[in-house]
Tab-separated table of C-alpha atoms and ligand atoms in Angstrom:
chain	number	residue	atom	x	y	z
A	707	MET	CA	19.977	15.076	-28.220
A	708	LYS	CA	16.947	16.467	-26.393
A	709	HIS	CA	17.192	17.898	-22.908
A	710	TYR	CA	14.529	18.786	-20.373
A	711	LYS	CA	14.121	22.037	-18.458
A	712	GLY	CA	11.484	23.657	-16.332
A	713	GLU	CA	9.095	23.247	-13.475
A	714	VAL	CA	6.442	20.598	-12.901
A	715	SER	CA	3.664	21.594	-10.514
A	716	THR	CA	1.120	19.142	-11.872
A	717	LEU	CA	2.566	15.754	-10.970
A	718	PRO	CA	-0.197	13.184	-10.542
A	719	PRO	CA	-1.606	13.280	-7.004
A	720	ASP	CA	-0.259	10.427	-4.909
A	721	LYS	CA	-1.998	7.166	-5.842
A	722	SER	CA	-1.628	5.494	-2.425
A	723	ILE	CA	-2.948	8.509	-0.493
A	724	SER	CA	-5.808	9.051	-3.001
A	725	HIS	CA	-7.062	5.448	-2.547
A	726	ARG	CA	-6.961	5.779	1.227
A	727	ALA	CA	-8.668	9.194	1.274
A	728	ALA	CA	-11.590	7.778	-0.741
A	729	LEU	CA	-11.888	4.631	1.400
A	730	ILE	CA	-11.690	6.633	4.630
A	731	GLY	CA	-14.311	9.059	3.261
A	732	ALA	CA	-16.665	6.108	2.757
A	733	ILE	CA	-16.505	5.099	6.440
A	734	ALA	CA	-16.224	8.572	8.008
A	735	GLU	CA	-19.025	10.420	9.763
A	736	GLY	CA	-19.970	13.395	7.589
A	737	THR	CA	-18.665	15.019	4.420
A	738	THR	CA	-15.078	14.359	3.315
A	739	GLU	CA	-13.537	16.830	0.862
A	740	ILE	CA	-10.530	15.520	-1.025
A	741	TRP	CA	-8.525	18.186	-2.833
A	742	ASN	CA	-6.260	17.184	-5.733
A	743	PHE	CA	-7.615	13.641	-6.115
A	744	SER	CA	-5.926	11.574	-8.812
A	745	ALA	CA	-7.506	11.148	-12.251
A	746	GLY	CA	-5.498	7.917	-12.696
A	747	PHE	CA	-7.552	4.861	-13.692
A	748	ASP	CA	-6.649	3.009	-10.460
A	749	ASN	CA	-7.984	5.731	-8.182
A	750	GLN	CA	-11.068	6.097	-10.365
A	751	SER	CA	-11.621	2.338	-9.897
A	752	THR	CA	-11.771	2.882	-6.132
A	753	LEU	CA	-14.413	5.608	-6.552
A	754	GLY	CA	-16.350	3.289	-8.903
A	755	VAL	CA	-16.573	0.363	-6.475
A	756	LEU	CA	-17.562	2.679	-3.616
A	757	GLN	CA	-20.363	4.113	-5.762
A	758	ASP	CA	-21.480	0.574	-6.632
A	759	CYS	CA	-21.892	0.069	-2.861
A	760	GLY	CA	-24.154	3.086	-2.559
A	761	ILE	CA	-21.629	5.714	-1.431
A	762	SER	CA	-22.412	9.220	-2.673
A	763	ILE	CA	-19.429	10.736	-4.498
A	764	LEU	CA	-19.199	14.020	-6.401
A	765	GLN	CA	-16.201	14.748	-8.545
A	766	GLU	CA	-15.428	18.104	-10.185
A	767	GLU	CA	-12.479	19.839	-11.804
A	768	ILE	CA	-11.738	23.293	-10.434
A	769	THR	CA	-9.527	25.722	-12.360
A	770	ALA	CA	-7.315	27.846	-10.111
A	771	GLU	CA	-6.368	31.471	-10.949
A	772	ASN	CA	-2.998	30.340	-12.363
A	773	GLY	CA	-4.843	28.023	-14.759
A	774	THR	CA	-3.981	24.743	-13.036
A	775	VAL	CA	-6.828	22.277	-12.768
A	776	VAL	CA	-7.475	20.545	-9.446
A	777	ARG	CA	-9.814	17.586	-9.072
A	778	LYS	CA	-12.027	17.795	-6.009
A	779	VAL	CA	-13.904	14.768	-4.714
A	780	VAL	CA	-16.654	15.045	-2.103
A	781	ILE	CA	-17.803	11.899	-0.295
A	782	ASP	CA	-20.796	11.773	2.021
A	783	SER	CA	-21.111	9.008	4.542
A	784	ASN	CA	-22.688	8.160	7.795
A	785	GLY	CA	-19.954	6.167	9.501
A	786	LEU	CA	-18.732	2.590	9.446
A	787	TRP	CA	-21.822	0.804	8.140
A	788	ASN	CA	-23.097	3.049	5.384
A	789	LEU	CA	-22.444	0.732	2.425
A	790	THR	CA	-25.227	-1.143	0.631
A	791	LYS	CA	-25.089	-4.529	-1.104
A	792	PRO	CA	-23.789	-4.040	-4.665
A	793	GLU	CA	-26.053	-5.211	-7.472
A	794	LYS	CA	-23.146	-6.325	-9.614
A	795	GLN	CA	-19.602	-7.591	-9.330
A	796	LEU	CA	-17.176	-4.914	-8.122
A	797	MET	CA	-14.782	-4.198	-11.005
A	798	CYS	CA	-11.351	-3.153	-9.708
A	799	ASN	CA	-9.754	-3.117	-13.207
A	800	ASN	CA	-5.934	-3.050	-12.862
A	801	SER	CA	-5.920	-1.913	-9.230
A	802	GLY	CA	-4.587	-4.309	-6.604
A	803	SER	CA	-4.881	-1.563	-3.983
A	804	THR	CA	-8.618	-1.220	-4.678
A	805	MET	CA	-9.275	-4.949	-4.470
A	806	ARG	CA	-7.174	-5.547	-1.383
A	807	MET	CA	-7.834	-2.467	0.704
A	808	PHE	CA	-11.588	-2.359	-0.022
A	809	SER	CA	-11.870	-6.029	0.991
A	810	GLY	CA	-11.112	-4.963	4.583
A	811	ILE	CA	-14.190	-2.733	4.642
A	812	LEU	CA	-16.382	-5.272	2.819
A	813	ALA	CA	-15.470	-7.957	5.382
A	814	ALA	CA	-17.386	-5.940	7.993
A	815	GLN	CA	-20.560	-5.491	5.897
A	816	PRO	CA	-23.512	-7.847	6.383
A	817	PHE	CA	-23.771	-8.825	2.710
A	818	GLU	CA	-21.987	-10.762	-0.026
A	819	SER	CA	-19.772	-8.973	-2.533
A	820	VAL	CA	-17.629	-10.228	-5.406
A	821	LEU	CA	-14.446	-8.421	-6.466
A	822	VAL	CA	-13.018	-8.890	-9.969
A	823	GLY	CA	-10.360	-7.188	-12.112
A	824	ASP	CA	-8.664	-7.104	-15.506
A	825	SER	CA	-6.510	-9.971	-16.782
A	826	SER	CA	-3.449	-8.708	-14.856
A	827	LEU	CA	-5.269	-8.346	-11.514
A	828	MET	CA	-7.040	-11.723	-11.888
A	829	LYS	CA	-3.580	-13.385	-11.800
A	830	ARG	CA	-2.318	-11.680	-8.623
A	831	PRO	CA	-2.116	-13.406	-5.204
A	832	MET	CA	-5.134	-12.797	-2.940
A	833	ARG	CA	-4.493	-15.322	-0.156
A	834	ARG	CA	-2.811	-12.466	1.703
A	835	LEU	CA	-6.184	-10.737	2.076
A	836	ALA	CA	-8.213	-13.885	2.720
A	837	ASP	CA	-6.086	-15.199	5.632
A	838	PRO	CA	-6.463	-12.253	8.056
A	839	LEU	CA	-10.105	-11.600	7.131
A	840	ARG	CA	-11.003	-15.254	7.768
A	841	MET	CA	-9.219	-15.048	11.149
A	842	MET	CA	-11.463	-12.090	11.974
A	843	GLY	CA	-14.615	-14.048	11.151
A	844	ALA	CA	-15.477	-13.074	7.552
A	845	GLU	CA	-16.093	-15.776	4.923
A	846	VAL	CA	-13.774	-15.319	1.961
A	847	GLU	CA	-13.645	-17.509	-1.149
A	848	LEU	CA	-10.926	-17.356	-3.793
A	849	SER	CA	-10.341	-19.202	-7.058
A	850	PRO	CA	-8.352	-22.466	-6.807
A	851	GLY	CA	-5.053	-20.617	-7.513
A	852	ASP	CA	-5.794	-18.208	-4.598
A	853	THR	CA	-6.625	-15.471	-7.081
A	854	ALA	CA	-9.743	-13.350	-7.769
A	855	PRO	CA	-12.735	-13.435	-8.079
A	856	VAL	CA	-12.748	-12.681	-4.351
A	857	VAL	CA	-16.113	-13.509	-2.784
A	858	ILE	CA	-16.613	-11.912	0.631
A	859	ARG	CA	-19.503	-12.720	2.954
A	860	GLY	CA	-18.981	-10.101	5.631
A	861	THR	CA	-20.245	-9.828	9.170
A	862	ARG	CA	-20.964	-6.965	11.514
A	863	SER	CA	-19.336	-8.947	14.300
A	864	LEU	CA	-15.690	-9.185	13.222
A	865	HIS	CA	-13.253	-10.261	15.956
A	866	PRO	CA	-10.201	-8.169	16.809
A	867	VAL	CA	-6.842	-9.727	15.814
A	868	SER	CA	-3.191	-9.644	16.536
A	869	TYR	CA	-1.794	-10.183	13.056
A	870	GLU	CA	1.826	-10.278	11.953
A	871	LEU	CA	2.219	-9.531	8.239
A	872	PRO	CA	3.803	-12.501	6.405
A	873	VAL	CA	5.086	-10.191	3.621
A	874	PRO	CA	5.934	-6.501	3.983
A	875	SER	CA	2.795	-5.057	2.370
A	876	ALA	CA	1.114	-1.740	3.072
A	877	GLN	CA	-1.963	-2.970	1.234
A	878	VAL	CA	-2.360	-5.896	3.637
A	879	LYS	CA	-1.569	-3.736	6.674
A	880	SER	CA	-4.254	-1.290	5.514
A	881	LEU	CA	-6.922	-3.871	4.740
A	882	VAL	CA	-6.500	-5.414	8.196
A	883	ALA	CA	-6.667	-1.907	9.713
A	884	PHE	CA	-9.882	-1.114	7.793
A	885	ALA	CA	-11.478	-4.374	8.967
A	886	ALA	CA	-10.191	-3.860	12.522
A	887	LEU	CA	-11.833	-0.422	12.803
A	888	HIS	CA	-15.159	-2.284	12.665
A	889	ALA	CA	-14.166	-5.115	15.069
A	890	GLY	CA	-15.419	-5.626	18.598
A	891	GLY	CA	-12.112	-4.808	20.363
A	892	GLU	CA	-8.545	-3.565	19.932
A	893	SER	CA	-6.401	-5.107	17.170
A	894	HIS	CA	-2.631	-5.117	16.649
A	895	ILE	CA	-1.032	-5.297	13.207
A	896	ILE	CA	2.648	-6.146	13.383
A	897	GLU	CA	5.243	-5.547	10.683
A	898	SER	CA	8.920	-6.418	10.821
A	899	LEU	CA	9.945	-4.300	7.821
A	900	PRO	CA	8.437	-0.829	7.520
A	901	SER	CA	6.013	-0.349	4.622
A	902	ARG	CA	4.333	2.905	3.598
A	903	ASN	CA	2.431	4.320	6.573
A	904	HIS	CA	-0.227	6.590	5.042
A	905	THR	CA	-3.157	4.661	6.560
A	906	GLU	CA	-1.783	5.030	10.096
A	907	LEU	CA	-1.130	8.737	9.554
A	908	MET	CA	-4.501	9.479	7.947
A	909	LEU	CA	-6.490	7.631	10.627
A	910	GLY	CA	-4.287	8.887	13.487
A	911	LEU	CA	-3.525	5.329	14.672
A	912	LYS	CA	-1.033	4.676	17.462
A	913	VAL	CA	2.154	2.841	16.433
A	914	GLU	CA	4.203	1.022	19.079
A	915	ASN	CA	7.841	-0.030	18.673
A	916	LEU	CA	8.388	-3.678	19.633
A	917	PRO	CA	11.620	-5.533	20.493
A	918	GLY	CA	13.611	-6.645	17.440
A	919	GLY	CA	12.728	-3.535	15.451
A	920	LYS	CA	9.138	-4.600	14.770
A	921	ARG	CA	6.244	-2.113	14.877
A	922	SER	CA	2.665	-2.653	15.945
A	923	VAL	CA	-0.208	-0.539	14.602
A	924	VAL	CA	-2.933	-0.358	17.246
A	925	VAL	CA	-6.504	-0.141	15.943
A	926	PRO	CA	-9.312	0.527	18.419
A	927	GLY	CA	-12.486	-1.425	17.586
A	928	ARG	CA	-15.737	0.268	16.493
A	929	MET	CA	-13.713	3.406	15.880
A	930	THR	CA	-15.577	6.574	14.948
A	931	VAL	CA	-13.814	8.209	12.024
A	932	PRO	CA	-14.674	11.921	11.936
A	933	ALA	CA	-14.782	13.364	8.401
A	934	LYS	CA	-11.884	15.728	7.632
A	935	PRO	CA	-10.463	17.258	4.445
A	936	PHE	CA	-7.498	15.704	2.651
A	937	HIS	CA	-5.032	17.495	0.342
A	938	ILE	CA	-3.163	15.002	-1.823
A	939	PRO	CA	0.518	15.805	-2.562
A	940	GLY	CA	2.359	14.809	-5.752
A	941	ASP	CA	3.204	11.143	-6.185
A	942	PRO	CA	6.903	10.345	-5.553
A	943	SER	CA	6.512	7.073	-7.468
A	944	ALA	CA	5.432	9.087	-10.524
A	945	ALA	CA	8.121	11.732	-9.899
A	946	CYS	CA	10.812	9.050	-10.242
A	947	PHE	CA	10.244	8.779	-14.014
A	948	ILE	CA	10.708	12.528	-14.552
A	949	ILE	CA	13.728	12.469	-12.226
A	950	ALA	CA	15.317	9.665	-14.277
A	951	LEU	CA	14.741	11.654	-17.463
A	952	GLY	CA	16.453	14.722	-15.954
A	953	LEU	CA	19.404	12.773	-14.517
A	954	LEU	CA	20.137	10.993	-17.793
A	955	SER	CA	19.674	13.774	-20.392
A	956	ALA	CA	22.654	16.140	-20.779
A	957	GLY	CA	21.816	19.752	-19.943
A	958	SER	CA	18.603	19.002	-18.048
A	959	GLU	CA	17.369	20.934	-14.969
A	960	ILE	CA	13.930	20.071	-13.600
A	961	LEU	CA	12.094	21.279	-10.500
A	962	LEU	CA	9.241	19.081	-9.242
A	963	ARG	CA	6.914	20.866	-6.839
A	964	GLU	CA	4.825	19.607	-3.912
A	965	VAL	CA	5.972	15.998	-3.904
A	966	CYS	CA	5.151	13.638	-1.035
A	967	LEU	CA	8.464	13.020	0.782
A	968	ASN	CA	7.193	10.536	3.361
A	969	PRO	CA	10.363	8.586	4.329
A	970	THR	CA	8.579	5.257	3.693
A	971	ARG	CA	8.453	6.302	0.000
A	972	THR	CA	11.717	8.114	-0.710
A	973	GLY	CA	14.316	5.363	-0.407
A	974	TYR	CA	14.938	5.686	-4.138
A	975	LEU	CA	16.094	9.308	-3.716
A	976	ASP	CA	18.676	8.178	-1.128
A	977	ILE	CA	19.848	5.381	-3.440
A	978	LEU	CA	20.237	7.787	-6.358
A	979	GLN	CA	22.017	10.435	-4.290
A	980	LYS	CA	24.458	7.782	-3.017
A	981	ALA	CA	25.041	6.717	-6.627
A	982	GLY	CA	26.093	10.283	-7.459
A	983	ALA	CA	22.846	11.774	-8.754
A	984	GLU	CA	22.404	15.509	-8.394
A	985	ILE	CA	19.114	15.696	-6.542
A	986	ARG	CA	18.304	18.399	-3.999
A	987	LEU	CA	15.271	18.557	-1.724
A	988	GLU	CA	13.980	22.059	-1.019
A	989	ASN	CA	11.136	23.827	0.706
A	990	ILE	CA	10.454	20.832	2.947
A	991	ARG	CA	7.366	21.126	5.128
A	992	GLN	CA	4.657	19.103	6.841
A	993	THR	CA	1.047	19.181	5.650
A	994	GLY	CA	-1.825	16.975	6.747
A	995	GLY	CA	0.588	14.677	8.603
A	996	GLU	CA	2.738	14.109	5.481
A	997	LYS	CA	6.186	15.527	4.730
A	998	ILE	CA	6.194	17.287	1.358
A	999	GLY	CA	8.693	19.381	-0.598
A	1000	ASP	CA	10.216	20.229	-3.973
A	1001	ILE	CA	12.782	18.108	-5.815
A	1002	GLN	CA	15.465	19.780	-7.940
A	1003	VAL	CA	17.143	17.450	-10.446
A	1004	SER	CA	20.179	18.183	-12.636
A	1005	TYR	CA	21.803	16.065	-15.323
A	1006	SER	CA	24.344	13.816	-13.611
A	1007	GLN	CA	27.142	12.713	-15.854
A	1008	SER	CA	29.022	10.359	-13.591
A	1009	MET	CA	26.815	7.972	-11.682
A	1010	ASN	CA	27.742	4.628	-10.134
A	1011	PRO	CA	25.736	1.453	-10.699
A	1012	VAL	CA	22.783	0.889	-8.355
A	1013	ARG	CA	22.863	-2.306	-6.256
A	1014	ILE	CA	20.002	-3.227	-3.891
A	1015	SER	CA	19.872	-6.248	-1.584
A	1016	ASP	CA	18.642	-5.126	1.855
A	1017	SER	CA	15.020	-6.315	2.365
A	1018	ALA	CA	14.079	-3.106	4.218
A	1019	VAL	CA	15.313	-1.035	1.271
A	1020	VAL	CA	13.482	-3.301	-1.200
A	1021	ALA	CA	10.209	-2.739	0.712
A	1022	ASN	CA	10.718	1.025	0.588
A	1023	VAL	CA	11.489	1.215	-3.160
A	1024	ILE	CA	9.256	-1.611	-4.375
A	1025	ASP	CA	7.418	0.543	-6.947
A	1026	GLU	CA	10.525	2.354	-8.192
A	1027	ILE	CA	12.691	-0.710	-8.898
A	1028	PRO	CA	11.814	-0.964	-12.624
A	1029	MET	CA	12.837	2.676	-13.154
A	1030	LEU	CA	15.944	2.357	-10.955
A	1031	ALA	CA	17.032	-0.705	-12.945
A	1032	VAL	CA	16.505	0.941	-16.328
A	1033	LEU	CA	18.141	4.171	-15.130
A	1034	SER	CA	21.207	2.379	-13.768
A	1035	ALA	CA	21.467	0.248	-16.923
A	1036	CYS	CA	21.266	3.314	-19.194
A	1037	ALA	CA	23.754	5.337	-17.087
A	1038	THR	CA	26.330	2.664	-16.290
A	1039	GLY	CA	25.424	-0.586	-18.076
A	1040	GLU	CA	25.031	-2.261	-14.678
A	1041	PHE	CA	22.440	-2.938	-11.966
A	1042	GLU	CA	21.932	-5.605	-9.307
A	1043	LEU	CA	18.927	-6.637	-7.211
A	1044	HIS	CA	18.374	-9.391	-4.605
A	1045	ASN	CA	15.677	-10.247	-2.000
A	1046	ALA	CA	12.901	-8.875	-4.207
A	1047	ALA	CA	10.796	-11.946	-5.118
A	1048	GLU	CA	7.704	-9.832	-4.282
A	1049	LEU	CA	8.305	-7.969	-7.558
A	1050	ARG	CA	7.018	-11.030	-9.408
A	1051	ALA	CA	3.558	-10.445	-7.840
A	1052	LYS	CA	3.010	-6.890	-9.049
A	1053	GLU	CA	0.913	-5.729	-12.044
A	1054	SER	CA	3.302	-7.935	-14.034
A	1055	ASP	CA	6.213	-10.167	-13.077
A	1056	ARG	CA	8.474	-7.123	-12.946
A	1057	ILE	CA	11.688	-9.163	-12.736
A	1058	SER	CA	11.177	-10.953	-16.036
A	1059	ALA	CA	9.452	-7.915	-17.597
A	1060	VAL	CA	12.472	-5.656	-17.033
A	1061	VAL	CA	14.977	-8.368	-17.984
A	1062	ASN	CA	13.160	-9.278	-21.224
A	1063	ASN	CA	12.861	-5.669	-22.313
A	1064	LEU	CA	16.445	-4.722	-21.403
A	1065	GLU	CA	17.700	-7.737	-23.371
A	1066	ARG	CA	15.796	-6.485	-26.421
A	1067	LEU	CA	17.685	-3.207	-26.021
A	1068	GLY	CA	21.000	-5.057	-26.141
A	1069	PHE	CA	21.794	-5.350	-22.409
A	1070	ALA	CA	23.130	-8.607	-20.957
A	1071	CYS	CA	21.109	-9.672	-17.908
A	1072	GLU	CA	21.064	-12.519	-15.396
A	1073	GLU	CA	17.741	-13.416	-13.793
A	1074	PHE	CA	17.504	-14.897	-10.250
A	1075	ALA	CA	14.450	-16.155	-8.355
A	1076	ASP	CA	14.478	-13.016	-6.216
A	1077	GLY	CA	16.077	-10.419	-8.476
A	1078	PHE	CA	18.316	-9.841	-11.476
A	1079	ALA	CA	21.533	-8.245	-12.614
A	1080	VAL	CA	22.382	-6.181	-15.647
A	1081	VAL	CA	25.992	-6.945	-16.491
A	1082	GLY	CA	26.661	-4.730	-19.475
A	1083	LYS	CA	25.557	-3.561	-22.853
A	1084	VAL	CA	26.562	-6.072	-25.499
A	1085	ALA	CA	24.793	-4.778	-28.598
A	1086	ALA	CA	23.720	-1.353	-29.790
A	1087	ALA	CA	19.965	-0.856	-29.977
A	1088	LYS	CA	19.177	-0.270	-33.654
A	1089	GLY	CA	16.005	0.284	-35.643
A	1090	ARG	CA	12.452	-0.134	-34.402
A	1091	ILE	CA	12.551	-2.338	-31.261
A	1092	PRO	CA	9.329	-3.815	-29.866
A	1093	VAL	CA	9.132	-3.854	-26.059
A	1094	GLU	CA	6.242	-5.109	-23.920
A	1095	SER	CA	4.352	-3.135	-21.296
A	1096	TYR	CA	2.988	-6.419	-19.832
A	1097	ASP	CA	-0.181	-4.438	-18.901
A	1098	ASP	CA	1.949	-2.680	-16.309
A	1099	HIS	CA	2.059	1.118	-16.112
A	1100	ARG	CA	5.451	1.220	-14.411
A	1101	ILE	CA	7.060	-1.025	-17.035
A	1102	ALA	CA	5.588	1.100	-19.859
A	1103	MET	CA	6.860	4.354	-18.277
A	1104	SER	CA	10.335	2.982	-17.467
A	1105	PHE	CA	10.867	2.039	-21.109
A	1106	ALA	CA	9.308	5.273	-22.412
A	1107	ILE	CA	12.109	7.031	-20.473
A	1108	ALA	CA	14.716	4.584	-21.868
A	1109	ASP	CA	13.390	5.349	-25.371
A	1110	ARG	CA	14.162	9.049	-24.880
A	1111	VAL	CA	17.512	8.827	-23.084
A	1112	LEU	CA	18.971	6.144	-25.362
A	1113	ASP	CA	17.570	7.974	-28.377
A	1114	ALA	CA	16.163	4.601	-29.414
A	1115	ASP	CA	13.061	3.832	-31.425
A	1116	LEU	CA	11.037	1.645	-29.067
A	1117	GLU	CA	7.560	0.427	-29.842
A	1118	ILE	CA	5.901	-0.078	-26.437
A	1119	SER	CA	2.862	-2.354	-26.547
A	1120	ASP	CA	-0.401	-1.134	-24.958
A	1121	ALA	CA	1.298	2.024	-23.691
A	1122	GLU	CA	-2.084	3.563	-22.761
A	1123	ILE	CA	-1.783	1.508	-19.542
A	1124	ILE	CA	0.312	4.490	-18.321
A	1125	GLY	CA	-3.032	6.157	-17.483
A	1126	VAL	CA	-3.358	3.807	-14.498
A	1127	SER	CA	-1.201	6.190	-12.462
A	1128	PHE	CA	0.061	9.009	-14.716
A	1129	PRO	CA	-2.461	10.131	-17.372
A	1130	LYS	CA	-0.457	13.292	-18.237
A	1131	PHE	CA	2.930	11.518	-18.465
A	1132	HIS	CA	3.606	12.439	-22.103
A	1133	ASP	CA	2.167	15.982	-21.782
A	1134	ILE	CA	4.457	16.789	-18.845
A	1135	ILE	CA	7.531	15.434	-20.623
A	1136	GLU	CA	6.683	17.388	-23.770
A	1137	SER	CA	6.262	20.575	-21.715
A	1138	LEU	CA	9.862	20.146	-20.465
A	1139	GLU	CA	11.420	19.105	-23.775
A	1140	GLN	CA	13.936	21.577	-25.278
B	2401	S3P	C1	0.700	0.176	-2.114
B	2401	S3P	C2	1.527	-0.761	-1.599
B	2401	S3P	C3	2.474	-1.527	-2.409
B	2401	S3P	C4	2.708	-0.890	-3.760
B	2401	S3P	C5	1.439	-0.467	-4.417
B	2401	S3P	C6	0.693	0.529	-3.544
B	2401	S3P	C7	-0.208	0.898	-1.206
B	2401	S3P	O1	1.948	-2.825	-2.635
B	2401	S3P	O2	3.430	-1.759	-4.596
B	2401	S3P	O3	1.714	0.148	-5.655
B	2401	S3P	O4	-0.746	1.954	-1.587
B	2401	S3P	O5	-0.392	0.428	-0.083
B	2401	S3P	P1	2.141	-3.998	-1.558
B	2401	S3P	O6	1.367	-3.619	-0.348
B	2401	S3P	O7	1.587	-5.219	-2.221
B	2401	S3P	O8	3.612	-4.066	-1.328
């Protein structure tokens, strides 16, 4: 059986922070340098739509003395209203973050734009972006099923809002913040469950604690955003796949360097540690407003099943649930999830995607409206087993890890979708393989 040893210092740069750095660069005054920008297809989609709106972007790969290659992106802008009307539809490909977060900026532009995506993105819910932007005075049209194409007729005179998020979503919080920066007064964005807070940190927005545990992000209108450099840390949501591989393969020891450890993203590390995983955080420090550090992972023979039902925890680990489920199933034969209906609105319906694939591997599962349970392994996985990626990078990667740790022979459909967030996924794993 293979095991995995060594150091990873080239995790993909964080996808969420990369999107935001590019979008902020497009509305900042001056030149924004972004160091270690992600080569993932999703982040490249954000650069593409900004360029289609006339934003000047240079991208180069710089080789450091130790041979590692860093992608540097330089964005020039002139403040909030530097975009020009696109001559074509804005293609967001597979990226919900691009479509949703960019819509907040487009709502403040005095022109019409049309956002489209691939077949997965064209099925995802977009009412959540239309509602707040309409309240602020932009015209937004969706398809009859409240999906894309999203047509936005923006205005330079957006109204400020006080908006309480109907679902815990950092994308929605961010798109309202981007629109509110352009508005004619102070806005308040209220969330009852904490979602990732990179936008607040990167823009230096004030956050107030409200009674009942709610938080309000305060956005001053017509805000000047001074250009500043960003250094993107490693993506914890990508790290989780390598961590799962190390925890489940006997004899493995892996050190992941420079990972973003923002507490709104690391709930999955707490869950795994509580389940008995040997994970140590080292060299913890603060850079550019974000907590970062190294993660040391050792093979963990005796883990307990993972069970998740608290809505606040679900919001924190929303992107890692497919891997947590597959990991817990492989380690213990069990897993349980509730209060996670939002998972059905991701790049795929991640509840039925994980259940269908685990059943093909011989696990017994029960599916609920808002979650699922894995209740044991009933049949041994034998021979070549087809599993579906469902055009979803996180599903493809979760089952690529299962393939290795179960020593199975899985045939994952359209596995190139992994490039959405982790183009060097296979290279990194092969570099660790012993
Ligand atoms: C993201 C927020 C989450 C997450 C997505 C990235 C972000 O989506 O699933 O991968 O960068 O803000 P929601 O805001 O829809 O929960």
